[in-house]
PDB file of N, CA, C and O in Angstrom:
ATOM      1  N   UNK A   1       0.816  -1.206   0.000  1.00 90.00           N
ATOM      2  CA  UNK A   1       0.000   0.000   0.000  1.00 90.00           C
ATOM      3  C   UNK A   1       0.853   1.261   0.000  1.00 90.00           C
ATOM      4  O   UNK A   1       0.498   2.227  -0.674  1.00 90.00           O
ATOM      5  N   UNK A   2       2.150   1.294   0.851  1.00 88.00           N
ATOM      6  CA  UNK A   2       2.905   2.157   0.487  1.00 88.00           C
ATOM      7  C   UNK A   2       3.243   2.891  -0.773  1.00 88.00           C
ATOM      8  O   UNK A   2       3.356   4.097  -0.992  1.00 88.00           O
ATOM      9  N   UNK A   3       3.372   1.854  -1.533  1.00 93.00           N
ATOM     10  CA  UNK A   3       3.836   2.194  -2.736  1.00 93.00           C
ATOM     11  C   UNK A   3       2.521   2.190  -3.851  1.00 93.00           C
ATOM     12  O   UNK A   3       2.780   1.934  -5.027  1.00 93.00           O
ATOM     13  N   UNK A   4       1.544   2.393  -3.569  1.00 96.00           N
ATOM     14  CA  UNK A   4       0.383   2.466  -3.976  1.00 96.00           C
ATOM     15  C   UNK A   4       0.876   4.278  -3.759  1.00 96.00           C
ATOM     16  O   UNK A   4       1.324   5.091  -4.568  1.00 96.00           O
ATOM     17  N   UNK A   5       0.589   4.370  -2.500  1.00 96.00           N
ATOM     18  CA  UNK A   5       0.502   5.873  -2.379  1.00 96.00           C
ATOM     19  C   UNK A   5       1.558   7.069  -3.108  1.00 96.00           C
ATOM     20  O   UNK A   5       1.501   8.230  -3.514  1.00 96.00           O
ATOM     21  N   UNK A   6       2.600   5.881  -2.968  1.00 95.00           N
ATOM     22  CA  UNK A   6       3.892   6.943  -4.356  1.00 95.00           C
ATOM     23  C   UNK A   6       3.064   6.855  -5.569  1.00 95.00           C
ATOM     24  O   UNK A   6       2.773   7.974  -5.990  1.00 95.00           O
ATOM     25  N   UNK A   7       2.507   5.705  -6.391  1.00 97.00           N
ATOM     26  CA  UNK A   7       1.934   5.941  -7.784  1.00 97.00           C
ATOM     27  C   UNK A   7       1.148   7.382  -7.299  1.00 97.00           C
ATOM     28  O   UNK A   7       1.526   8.547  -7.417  1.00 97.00           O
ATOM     29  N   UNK A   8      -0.331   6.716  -6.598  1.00 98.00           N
ATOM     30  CA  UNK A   8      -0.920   8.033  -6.254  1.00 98.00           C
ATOM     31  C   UNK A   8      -0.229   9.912  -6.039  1.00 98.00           C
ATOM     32  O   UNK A   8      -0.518  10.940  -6.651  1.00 98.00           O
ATOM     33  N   UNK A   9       0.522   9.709  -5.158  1.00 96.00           N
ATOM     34  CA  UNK A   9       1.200  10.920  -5.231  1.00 96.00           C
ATOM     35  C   UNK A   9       1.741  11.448  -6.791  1.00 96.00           C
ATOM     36  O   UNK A   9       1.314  12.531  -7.191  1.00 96.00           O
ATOM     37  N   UNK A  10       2.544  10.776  -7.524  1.00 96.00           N
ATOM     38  CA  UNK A  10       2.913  10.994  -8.885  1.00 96.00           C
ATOM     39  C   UNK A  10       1.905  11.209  -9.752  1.00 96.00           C
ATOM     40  O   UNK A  10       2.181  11.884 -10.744  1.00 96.00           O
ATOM     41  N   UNK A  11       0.930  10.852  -9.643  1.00 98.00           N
ATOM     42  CA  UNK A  11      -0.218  11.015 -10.404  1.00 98.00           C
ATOM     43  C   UNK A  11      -1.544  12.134  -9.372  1.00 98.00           C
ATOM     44  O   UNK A  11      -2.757  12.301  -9.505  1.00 98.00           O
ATOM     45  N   UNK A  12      -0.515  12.678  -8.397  1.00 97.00           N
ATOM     46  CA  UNK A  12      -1.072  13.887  -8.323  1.00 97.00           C
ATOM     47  C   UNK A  12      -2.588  13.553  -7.469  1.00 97.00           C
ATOM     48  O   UNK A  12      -3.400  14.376  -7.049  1.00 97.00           O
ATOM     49  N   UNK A  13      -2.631  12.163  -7.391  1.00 98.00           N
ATOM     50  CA  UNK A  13      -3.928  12.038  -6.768  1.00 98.00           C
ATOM     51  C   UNK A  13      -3.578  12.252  -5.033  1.00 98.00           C
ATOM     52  O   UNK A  13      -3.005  11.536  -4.212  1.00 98.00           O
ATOM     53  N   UNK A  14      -4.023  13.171  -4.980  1.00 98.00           N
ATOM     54  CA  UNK A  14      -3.170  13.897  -3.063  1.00 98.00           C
ATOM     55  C   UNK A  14      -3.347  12.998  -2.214  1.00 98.00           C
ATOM     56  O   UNK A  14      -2.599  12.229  -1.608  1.00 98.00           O
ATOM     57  N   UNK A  15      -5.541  13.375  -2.268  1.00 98.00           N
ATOM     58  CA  UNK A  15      -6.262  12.547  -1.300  1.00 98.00           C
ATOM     59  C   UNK A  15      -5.805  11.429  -1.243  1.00 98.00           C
ATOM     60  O   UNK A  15      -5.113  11.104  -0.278  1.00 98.00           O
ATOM     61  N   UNK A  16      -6.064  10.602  -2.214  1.00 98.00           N
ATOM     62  CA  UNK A  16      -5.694   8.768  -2.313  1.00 98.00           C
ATOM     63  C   UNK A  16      -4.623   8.643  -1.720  1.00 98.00           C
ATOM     64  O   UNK A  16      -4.455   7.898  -0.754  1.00 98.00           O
ATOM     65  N   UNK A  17      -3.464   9.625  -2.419  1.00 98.00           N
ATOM     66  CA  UNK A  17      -2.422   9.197  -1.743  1.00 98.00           C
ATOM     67  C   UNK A  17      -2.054   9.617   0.065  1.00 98.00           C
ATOM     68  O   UNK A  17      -1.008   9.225   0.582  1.00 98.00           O
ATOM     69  N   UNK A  18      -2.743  10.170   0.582  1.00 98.00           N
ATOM     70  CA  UNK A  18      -2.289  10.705   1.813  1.00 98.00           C
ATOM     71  C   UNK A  18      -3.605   9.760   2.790  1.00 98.00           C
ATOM     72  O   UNK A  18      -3.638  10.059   3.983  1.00 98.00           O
ATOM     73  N   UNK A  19      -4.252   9.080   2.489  1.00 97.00           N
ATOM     74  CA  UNK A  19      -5.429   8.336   2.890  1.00 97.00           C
ATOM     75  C   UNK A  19      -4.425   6.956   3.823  1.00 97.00           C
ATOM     76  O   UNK A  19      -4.243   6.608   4.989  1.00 97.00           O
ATOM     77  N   UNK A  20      -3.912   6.460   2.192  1.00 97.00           N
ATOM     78  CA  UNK A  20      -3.042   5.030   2.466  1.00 97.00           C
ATOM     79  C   UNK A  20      -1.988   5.183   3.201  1.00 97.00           C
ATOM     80  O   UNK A  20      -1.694   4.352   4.060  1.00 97.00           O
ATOM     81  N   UNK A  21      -1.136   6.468   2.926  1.00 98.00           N
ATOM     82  CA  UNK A  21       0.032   6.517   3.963  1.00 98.00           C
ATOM     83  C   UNK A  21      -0.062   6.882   5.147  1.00 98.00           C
ATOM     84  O   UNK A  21       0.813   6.788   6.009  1.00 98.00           O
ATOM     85  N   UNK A  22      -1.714   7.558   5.315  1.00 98.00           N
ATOM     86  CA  UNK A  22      -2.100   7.273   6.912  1.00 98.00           C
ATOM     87  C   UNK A  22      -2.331   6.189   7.494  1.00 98.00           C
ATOM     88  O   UNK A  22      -1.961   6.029   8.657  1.00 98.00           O
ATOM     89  N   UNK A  23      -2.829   5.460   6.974  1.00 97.00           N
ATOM     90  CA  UNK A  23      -3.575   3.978   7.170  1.00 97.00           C
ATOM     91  C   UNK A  23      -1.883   2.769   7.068  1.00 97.00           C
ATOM     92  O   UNK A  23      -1.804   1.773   7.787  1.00 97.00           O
ATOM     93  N   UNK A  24      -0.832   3.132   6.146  1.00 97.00           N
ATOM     94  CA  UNK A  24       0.350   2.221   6.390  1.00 97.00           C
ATOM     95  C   UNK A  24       0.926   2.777   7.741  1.00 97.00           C
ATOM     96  O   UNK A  24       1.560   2.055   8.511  1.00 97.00           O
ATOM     97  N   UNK A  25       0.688   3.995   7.963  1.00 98.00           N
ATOM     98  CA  UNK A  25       1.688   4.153   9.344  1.00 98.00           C
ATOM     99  C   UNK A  25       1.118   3.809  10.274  1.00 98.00           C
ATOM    100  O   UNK A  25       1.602   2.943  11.002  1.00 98.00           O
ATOM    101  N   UNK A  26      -0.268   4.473  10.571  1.00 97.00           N
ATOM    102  CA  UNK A  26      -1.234   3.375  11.707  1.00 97.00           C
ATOM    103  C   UNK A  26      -0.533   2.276  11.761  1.00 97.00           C
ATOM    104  O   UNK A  26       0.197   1.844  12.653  1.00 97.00           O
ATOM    105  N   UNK A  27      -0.831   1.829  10.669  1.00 98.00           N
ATOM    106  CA  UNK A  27      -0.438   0.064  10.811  1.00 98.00           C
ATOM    107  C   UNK A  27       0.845  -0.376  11.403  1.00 98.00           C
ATOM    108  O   UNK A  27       1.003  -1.106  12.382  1.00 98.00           O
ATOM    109  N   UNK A  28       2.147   0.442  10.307  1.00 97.00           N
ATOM    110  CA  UNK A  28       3.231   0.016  10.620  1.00 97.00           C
ATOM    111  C   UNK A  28       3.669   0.613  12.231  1.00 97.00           C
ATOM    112  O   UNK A  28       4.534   0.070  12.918  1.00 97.00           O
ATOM    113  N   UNK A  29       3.026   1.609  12.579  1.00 97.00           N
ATOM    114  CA  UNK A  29       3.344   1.728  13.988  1.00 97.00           C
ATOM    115  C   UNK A  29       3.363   1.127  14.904  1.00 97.00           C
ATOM    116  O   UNK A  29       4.243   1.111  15.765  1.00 97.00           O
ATOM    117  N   UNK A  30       1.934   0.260  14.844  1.00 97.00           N
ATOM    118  CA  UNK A  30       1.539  -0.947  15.502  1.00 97.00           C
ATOM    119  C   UNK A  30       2.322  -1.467  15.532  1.00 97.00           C
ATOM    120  O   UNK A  30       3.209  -1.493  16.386  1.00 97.00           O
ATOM    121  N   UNK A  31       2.159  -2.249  14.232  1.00 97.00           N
ATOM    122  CA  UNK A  31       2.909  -4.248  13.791  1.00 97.00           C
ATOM    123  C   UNK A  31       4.304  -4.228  14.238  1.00 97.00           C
ATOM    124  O   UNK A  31       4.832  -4.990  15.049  1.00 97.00           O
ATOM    125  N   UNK A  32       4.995  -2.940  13.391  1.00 97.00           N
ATOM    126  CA  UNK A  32       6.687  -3.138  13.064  1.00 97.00           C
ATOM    127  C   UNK A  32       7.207  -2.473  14.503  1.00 97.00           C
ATOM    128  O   UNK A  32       8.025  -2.945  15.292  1.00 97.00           O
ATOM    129  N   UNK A  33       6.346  -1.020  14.599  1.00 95.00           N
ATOM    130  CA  UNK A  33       7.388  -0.344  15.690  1.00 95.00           C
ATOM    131  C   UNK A  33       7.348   1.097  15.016  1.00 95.00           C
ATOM    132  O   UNK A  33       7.255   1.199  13.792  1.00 95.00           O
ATOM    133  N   UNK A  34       7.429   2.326  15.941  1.00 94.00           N
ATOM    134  CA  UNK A  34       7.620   3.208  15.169  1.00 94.00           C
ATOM    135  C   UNK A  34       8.811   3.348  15.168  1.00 94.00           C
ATOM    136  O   UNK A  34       8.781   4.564  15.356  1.00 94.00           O
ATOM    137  N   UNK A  35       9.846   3.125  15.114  1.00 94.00           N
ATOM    138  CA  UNK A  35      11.333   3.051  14.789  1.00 94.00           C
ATOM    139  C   UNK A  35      11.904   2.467  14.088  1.00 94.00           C
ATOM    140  O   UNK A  35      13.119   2.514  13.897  1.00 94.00           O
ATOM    141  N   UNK A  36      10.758   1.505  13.342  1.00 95.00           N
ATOM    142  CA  UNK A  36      11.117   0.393  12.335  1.00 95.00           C
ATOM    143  C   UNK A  36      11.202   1.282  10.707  1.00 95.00           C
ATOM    144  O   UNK A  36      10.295   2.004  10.292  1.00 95.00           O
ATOM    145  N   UNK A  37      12.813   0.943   9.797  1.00 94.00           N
ATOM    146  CA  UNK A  37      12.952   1.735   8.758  1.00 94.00           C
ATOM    147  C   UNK A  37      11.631   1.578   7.871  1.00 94.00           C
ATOM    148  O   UNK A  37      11.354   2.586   7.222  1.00 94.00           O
ATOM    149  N   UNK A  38      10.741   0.454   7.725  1.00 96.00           N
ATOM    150  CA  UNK A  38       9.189   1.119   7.107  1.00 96.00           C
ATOM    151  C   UNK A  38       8.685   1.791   7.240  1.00 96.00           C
ATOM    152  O   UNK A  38       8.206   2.568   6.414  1.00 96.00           O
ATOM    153  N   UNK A  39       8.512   1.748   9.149  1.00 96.00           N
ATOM    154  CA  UNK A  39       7.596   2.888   9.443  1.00 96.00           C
ATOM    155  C   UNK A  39       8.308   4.600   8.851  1.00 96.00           C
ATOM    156  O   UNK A  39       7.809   5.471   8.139  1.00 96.00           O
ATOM    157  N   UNK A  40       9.418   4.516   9.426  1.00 96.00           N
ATOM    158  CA  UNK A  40      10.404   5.866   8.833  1.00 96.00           C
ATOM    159  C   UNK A  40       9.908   6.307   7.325  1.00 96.00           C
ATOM    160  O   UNK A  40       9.252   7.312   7.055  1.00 96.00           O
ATOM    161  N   UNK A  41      10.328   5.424   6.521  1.00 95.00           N
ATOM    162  CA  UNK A  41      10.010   5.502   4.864  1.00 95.00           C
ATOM    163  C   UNK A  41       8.598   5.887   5.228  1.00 95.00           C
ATOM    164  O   UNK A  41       8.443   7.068   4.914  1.00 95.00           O
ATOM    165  N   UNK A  42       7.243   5.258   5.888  1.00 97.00           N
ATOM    166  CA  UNK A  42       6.002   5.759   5.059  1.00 97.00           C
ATOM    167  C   UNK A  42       5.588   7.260   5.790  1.00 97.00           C
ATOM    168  O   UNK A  42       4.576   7.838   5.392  1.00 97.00           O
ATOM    169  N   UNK A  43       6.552   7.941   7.041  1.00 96.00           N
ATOM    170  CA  UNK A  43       6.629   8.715   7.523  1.00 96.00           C
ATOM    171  C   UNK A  43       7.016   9.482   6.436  1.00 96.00           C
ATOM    172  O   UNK A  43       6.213  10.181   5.818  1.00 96.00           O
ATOM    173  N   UNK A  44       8.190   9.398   6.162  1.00 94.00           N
ATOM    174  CA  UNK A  44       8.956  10.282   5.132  1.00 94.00           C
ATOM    175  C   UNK A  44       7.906  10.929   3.757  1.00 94.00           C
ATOM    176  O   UNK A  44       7.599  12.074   3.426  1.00 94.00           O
ATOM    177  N   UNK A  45       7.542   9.435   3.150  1.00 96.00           N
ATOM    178  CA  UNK A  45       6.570   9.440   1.914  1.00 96.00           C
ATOM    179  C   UNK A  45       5.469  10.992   2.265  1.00 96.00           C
ATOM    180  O   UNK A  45       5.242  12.062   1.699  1.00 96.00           O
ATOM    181  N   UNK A  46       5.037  10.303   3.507  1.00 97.00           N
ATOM    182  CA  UNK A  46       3.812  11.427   3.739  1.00 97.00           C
ATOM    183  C   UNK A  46       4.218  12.896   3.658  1.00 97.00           C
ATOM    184  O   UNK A  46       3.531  13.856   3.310  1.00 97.00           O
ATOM    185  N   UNK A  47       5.705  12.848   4.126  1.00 96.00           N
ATOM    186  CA  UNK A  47       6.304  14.224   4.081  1.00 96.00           C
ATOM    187  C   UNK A  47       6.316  15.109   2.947  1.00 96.00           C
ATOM    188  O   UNK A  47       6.035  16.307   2.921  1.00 96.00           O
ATOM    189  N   UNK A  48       6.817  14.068   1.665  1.00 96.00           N
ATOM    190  CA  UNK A  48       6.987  14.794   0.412  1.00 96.00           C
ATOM    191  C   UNK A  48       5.610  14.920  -0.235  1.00 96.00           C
ATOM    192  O   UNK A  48       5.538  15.519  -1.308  1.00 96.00           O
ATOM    193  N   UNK A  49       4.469  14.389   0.341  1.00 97.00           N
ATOM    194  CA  UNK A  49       2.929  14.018  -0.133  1.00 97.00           C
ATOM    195  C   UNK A  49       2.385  15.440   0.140  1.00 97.00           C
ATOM    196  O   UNK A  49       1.499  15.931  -0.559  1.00 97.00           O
ATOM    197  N   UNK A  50       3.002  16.134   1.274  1.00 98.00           N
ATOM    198  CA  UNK A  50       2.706  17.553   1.792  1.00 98.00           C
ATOM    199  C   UNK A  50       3.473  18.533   1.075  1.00 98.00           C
ATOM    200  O   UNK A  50       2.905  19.516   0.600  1.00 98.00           O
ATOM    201  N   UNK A  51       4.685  18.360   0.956  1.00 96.00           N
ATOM    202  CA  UNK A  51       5.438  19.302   0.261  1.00 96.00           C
ATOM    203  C   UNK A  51       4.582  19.337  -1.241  1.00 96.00           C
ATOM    204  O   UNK A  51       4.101  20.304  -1.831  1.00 96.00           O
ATOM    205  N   UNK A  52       4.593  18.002  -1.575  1.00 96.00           N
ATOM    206  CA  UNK A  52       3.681  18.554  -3.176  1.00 96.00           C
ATOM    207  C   UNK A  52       2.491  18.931  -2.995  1.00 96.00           C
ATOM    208  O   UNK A  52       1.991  19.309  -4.055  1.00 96.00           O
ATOM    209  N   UNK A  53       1.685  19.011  -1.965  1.00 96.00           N
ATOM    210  CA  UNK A  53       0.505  19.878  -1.465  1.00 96.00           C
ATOM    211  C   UNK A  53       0.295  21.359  -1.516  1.00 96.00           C
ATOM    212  O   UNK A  53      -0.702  22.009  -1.829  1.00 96.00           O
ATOM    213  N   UNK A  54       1.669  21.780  -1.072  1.00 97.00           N
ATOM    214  CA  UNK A  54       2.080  22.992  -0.522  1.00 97.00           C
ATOM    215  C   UNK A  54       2.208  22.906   0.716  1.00 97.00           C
ATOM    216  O   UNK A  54       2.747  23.887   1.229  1.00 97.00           O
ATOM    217  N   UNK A  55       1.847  21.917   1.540  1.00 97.00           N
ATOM    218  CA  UNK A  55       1.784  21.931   2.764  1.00 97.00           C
ATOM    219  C   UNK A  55       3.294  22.144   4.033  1.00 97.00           C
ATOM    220  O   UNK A  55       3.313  21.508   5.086  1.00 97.00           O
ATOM    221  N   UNK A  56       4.122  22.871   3.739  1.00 96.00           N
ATOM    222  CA  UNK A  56       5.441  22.801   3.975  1.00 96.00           C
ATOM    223  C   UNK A  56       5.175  22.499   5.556  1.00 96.00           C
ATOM    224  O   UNK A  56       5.817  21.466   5.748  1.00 96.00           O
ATOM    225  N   UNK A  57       4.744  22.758   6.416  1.00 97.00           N
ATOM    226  CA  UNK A  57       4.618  22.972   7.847  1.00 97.00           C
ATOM    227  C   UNK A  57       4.373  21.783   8.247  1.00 97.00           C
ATOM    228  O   UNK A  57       5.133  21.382   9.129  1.00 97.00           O
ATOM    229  N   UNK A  58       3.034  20.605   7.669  1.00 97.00           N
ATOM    230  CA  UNK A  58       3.009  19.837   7.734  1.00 97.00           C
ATOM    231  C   UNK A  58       3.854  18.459   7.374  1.00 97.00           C
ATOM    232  O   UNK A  58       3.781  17.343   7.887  1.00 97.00           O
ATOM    233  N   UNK A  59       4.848  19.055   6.085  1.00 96.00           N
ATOM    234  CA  UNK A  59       5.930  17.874   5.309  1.00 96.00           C
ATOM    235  C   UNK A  59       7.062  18.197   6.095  1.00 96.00           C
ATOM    236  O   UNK A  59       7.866  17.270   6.194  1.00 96.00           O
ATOM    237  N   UNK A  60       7.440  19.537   6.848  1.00 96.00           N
ATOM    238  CA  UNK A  60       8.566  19.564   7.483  1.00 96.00           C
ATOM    239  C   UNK A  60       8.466  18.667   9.007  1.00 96.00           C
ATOM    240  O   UNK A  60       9.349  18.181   9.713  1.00 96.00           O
ATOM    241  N   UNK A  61       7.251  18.696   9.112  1.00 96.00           N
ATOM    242  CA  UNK A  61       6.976  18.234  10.492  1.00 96.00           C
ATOM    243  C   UNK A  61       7.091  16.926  10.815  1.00 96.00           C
ATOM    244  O   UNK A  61       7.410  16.487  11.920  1.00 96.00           O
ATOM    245  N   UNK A  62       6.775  16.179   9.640  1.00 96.00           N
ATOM    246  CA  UNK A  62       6.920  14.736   9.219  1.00 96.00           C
ATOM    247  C   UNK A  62       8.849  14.182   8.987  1.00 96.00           C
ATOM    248  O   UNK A  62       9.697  13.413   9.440  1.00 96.00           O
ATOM    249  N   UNK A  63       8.720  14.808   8.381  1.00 93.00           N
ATOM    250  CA  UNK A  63      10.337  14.186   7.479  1.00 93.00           C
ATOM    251  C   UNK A  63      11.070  14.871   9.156  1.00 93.00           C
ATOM    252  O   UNK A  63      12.197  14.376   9.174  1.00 93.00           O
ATOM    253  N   UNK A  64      10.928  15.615  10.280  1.00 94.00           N
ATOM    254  CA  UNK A  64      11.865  15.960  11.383  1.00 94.00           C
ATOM    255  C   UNK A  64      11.164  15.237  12.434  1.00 94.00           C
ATOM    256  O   UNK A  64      11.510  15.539  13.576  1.00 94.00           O
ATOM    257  N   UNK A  65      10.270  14.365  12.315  1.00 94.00           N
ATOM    258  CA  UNK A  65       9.736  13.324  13.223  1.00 94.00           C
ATOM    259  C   UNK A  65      10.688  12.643  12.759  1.00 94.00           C
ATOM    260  O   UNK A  65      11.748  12.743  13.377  1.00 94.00           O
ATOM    261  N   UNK A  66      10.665  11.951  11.831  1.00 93.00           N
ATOM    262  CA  UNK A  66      11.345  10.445  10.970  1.00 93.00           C
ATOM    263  C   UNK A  66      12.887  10.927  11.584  1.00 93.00           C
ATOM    264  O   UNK A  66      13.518  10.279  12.419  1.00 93.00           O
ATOM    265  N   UNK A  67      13.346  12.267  10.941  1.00 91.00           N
ATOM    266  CA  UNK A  67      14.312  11.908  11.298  1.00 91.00           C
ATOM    267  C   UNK A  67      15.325  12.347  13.140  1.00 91.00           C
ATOM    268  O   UNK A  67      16.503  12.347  13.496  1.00 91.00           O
ATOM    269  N   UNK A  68      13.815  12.690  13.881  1.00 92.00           N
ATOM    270  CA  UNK A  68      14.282  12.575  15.314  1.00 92.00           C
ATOM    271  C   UNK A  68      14.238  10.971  15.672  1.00 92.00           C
ATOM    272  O   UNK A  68      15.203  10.799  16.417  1.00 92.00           O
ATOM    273  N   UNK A  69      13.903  10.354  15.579  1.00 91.00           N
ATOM    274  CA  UNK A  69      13.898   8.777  15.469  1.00 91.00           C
ATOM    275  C   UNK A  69      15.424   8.666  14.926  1.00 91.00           C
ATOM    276  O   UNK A  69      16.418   8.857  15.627  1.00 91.00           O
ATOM    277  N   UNK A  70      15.429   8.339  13.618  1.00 90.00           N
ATOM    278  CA  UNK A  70      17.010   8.033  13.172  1.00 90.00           C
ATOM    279  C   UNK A  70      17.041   9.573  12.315  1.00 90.00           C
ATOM    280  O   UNK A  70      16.349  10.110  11.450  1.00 90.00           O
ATOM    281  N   UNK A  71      18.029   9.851  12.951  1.00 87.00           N
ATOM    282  CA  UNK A  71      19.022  10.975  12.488  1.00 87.00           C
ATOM    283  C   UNK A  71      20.115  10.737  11.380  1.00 87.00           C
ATOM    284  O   UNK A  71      20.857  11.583  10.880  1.00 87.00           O
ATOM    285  N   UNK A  72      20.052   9.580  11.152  1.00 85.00           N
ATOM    286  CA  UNK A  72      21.106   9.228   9.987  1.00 85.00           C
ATOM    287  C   UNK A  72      19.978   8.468   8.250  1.00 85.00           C
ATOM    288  O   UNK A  72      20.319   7.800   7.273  1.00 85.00           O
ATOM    289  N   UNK A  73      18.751   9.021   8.670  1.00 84.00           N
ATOM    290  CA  UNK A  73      17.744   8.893   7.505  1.00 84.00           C
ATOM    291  C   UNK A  73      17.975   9.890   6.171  1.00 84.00           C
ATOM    292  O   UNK A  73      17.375  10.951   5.997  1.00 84.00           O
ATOM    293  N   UNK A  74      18.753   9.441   5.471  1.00 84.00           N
ATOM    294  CA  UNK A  74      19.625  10.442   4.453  1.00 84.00           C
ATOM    295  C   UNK A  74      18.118  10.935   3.746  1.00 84.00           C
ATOM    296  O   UNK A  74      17.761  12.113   3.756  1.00 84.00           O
ATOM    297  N   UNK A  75      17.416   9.975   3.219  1.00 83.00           N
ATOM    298  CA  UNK A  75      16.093  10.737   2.761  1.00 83.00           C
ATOM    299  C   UNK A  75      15.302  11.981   3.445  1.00 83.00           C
ATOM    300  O   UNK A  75      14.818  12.904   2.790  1.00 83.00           O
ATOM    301  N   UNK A  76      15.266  11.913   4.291  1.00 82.00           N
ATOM    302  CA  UNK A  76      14.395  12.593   4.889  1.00 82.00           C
ATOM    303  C   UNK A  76      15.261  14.328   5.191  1.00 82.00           C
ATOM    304  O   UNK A  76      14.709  15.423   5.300  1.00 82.00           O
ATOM    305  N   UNK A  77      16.673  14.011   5.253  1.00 82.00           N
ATOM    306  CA  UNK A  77      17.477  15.290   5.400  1.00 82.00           C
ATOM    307  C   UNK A  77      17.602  15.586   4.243  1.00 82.00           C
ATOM    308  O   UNK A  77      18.198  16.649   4.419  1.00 82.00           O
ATOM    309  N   UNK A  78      17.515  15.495   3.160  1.00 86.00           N
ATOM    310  CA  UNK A  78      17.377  15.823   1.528  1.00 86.00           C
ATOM    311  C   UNK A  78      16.522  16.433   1.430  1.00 86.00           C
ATOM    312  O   UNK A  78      16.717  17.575   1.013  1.00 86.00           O
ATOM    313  N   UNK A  79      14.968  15.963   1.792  1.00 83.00           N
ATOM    314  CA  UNK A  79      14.102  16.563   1.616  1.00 83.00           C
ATOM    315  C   UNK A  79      13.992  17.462   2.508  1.00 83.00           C
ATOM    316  O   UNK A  79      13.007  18.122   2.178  1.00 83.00           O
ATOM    317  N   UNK A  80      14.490  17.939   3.589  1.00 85.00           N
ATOM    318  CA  UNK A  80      14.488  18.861   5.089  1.00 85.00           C
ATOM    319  C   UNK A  80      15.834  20.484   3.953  1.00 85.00           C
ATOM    320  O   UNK A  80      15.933  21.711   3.948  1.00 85.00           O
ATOM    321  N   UNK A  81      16.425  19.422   3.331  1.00 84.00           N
ATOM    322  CA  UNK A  81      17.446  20.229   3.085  1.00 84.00           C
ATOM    323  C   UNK A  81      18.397  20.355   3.066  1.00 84.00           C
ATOM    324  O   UNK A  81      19.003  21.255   2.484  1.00 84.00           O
ATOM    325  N   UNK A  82      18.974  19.212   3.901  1.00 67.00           N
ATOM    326  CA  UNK A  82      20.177  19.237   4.813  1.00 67.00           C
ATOM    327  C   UNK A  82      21.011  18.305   3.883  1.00 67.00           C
ATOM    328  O   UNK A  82      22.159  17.989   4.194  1.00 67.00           O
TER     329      UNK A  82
END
């Protein structure tokens, strides 16, 4: 489903895509752990799901969750900037 939500995002479909990557992190928070590198990645995903929103406040807020967890999440400092 993750990667459902990247097609979605690329194809611009916001909603769809920001639906599933709520519903994978629920999940993966649960099952895996929120410290688990899935959960990180569908954290991250959601981040750039906001940035192509416009939503900067909300995608910065995401991708500096992920990477207060692991600080060595090269994705997520790319997209932060760093």
């Amino acid at each position: 489903l993750n990667n459902l939500g990247v097609l979605y995002r690329k194809l611009k479909r916001y909603a769809e895509a920001e639906r599933l990557y709520l519903t994978v992190l629920e999940a993966r928070r649960r099952i895996l752990r929120p410290d688990h590198p899935y959960t990180l990645q569908t954290l991250n995903n959601l981040g750039v799901l906001y940035f192509s929103k416009g939503l900067d406040q909300e995608a910065v807020a995401c991708c500096t969750q992920a990477l207060e967890v692991d600080p060595k999440m090269q994705v997520a400092q790319r997209n932060l900037g760093g």
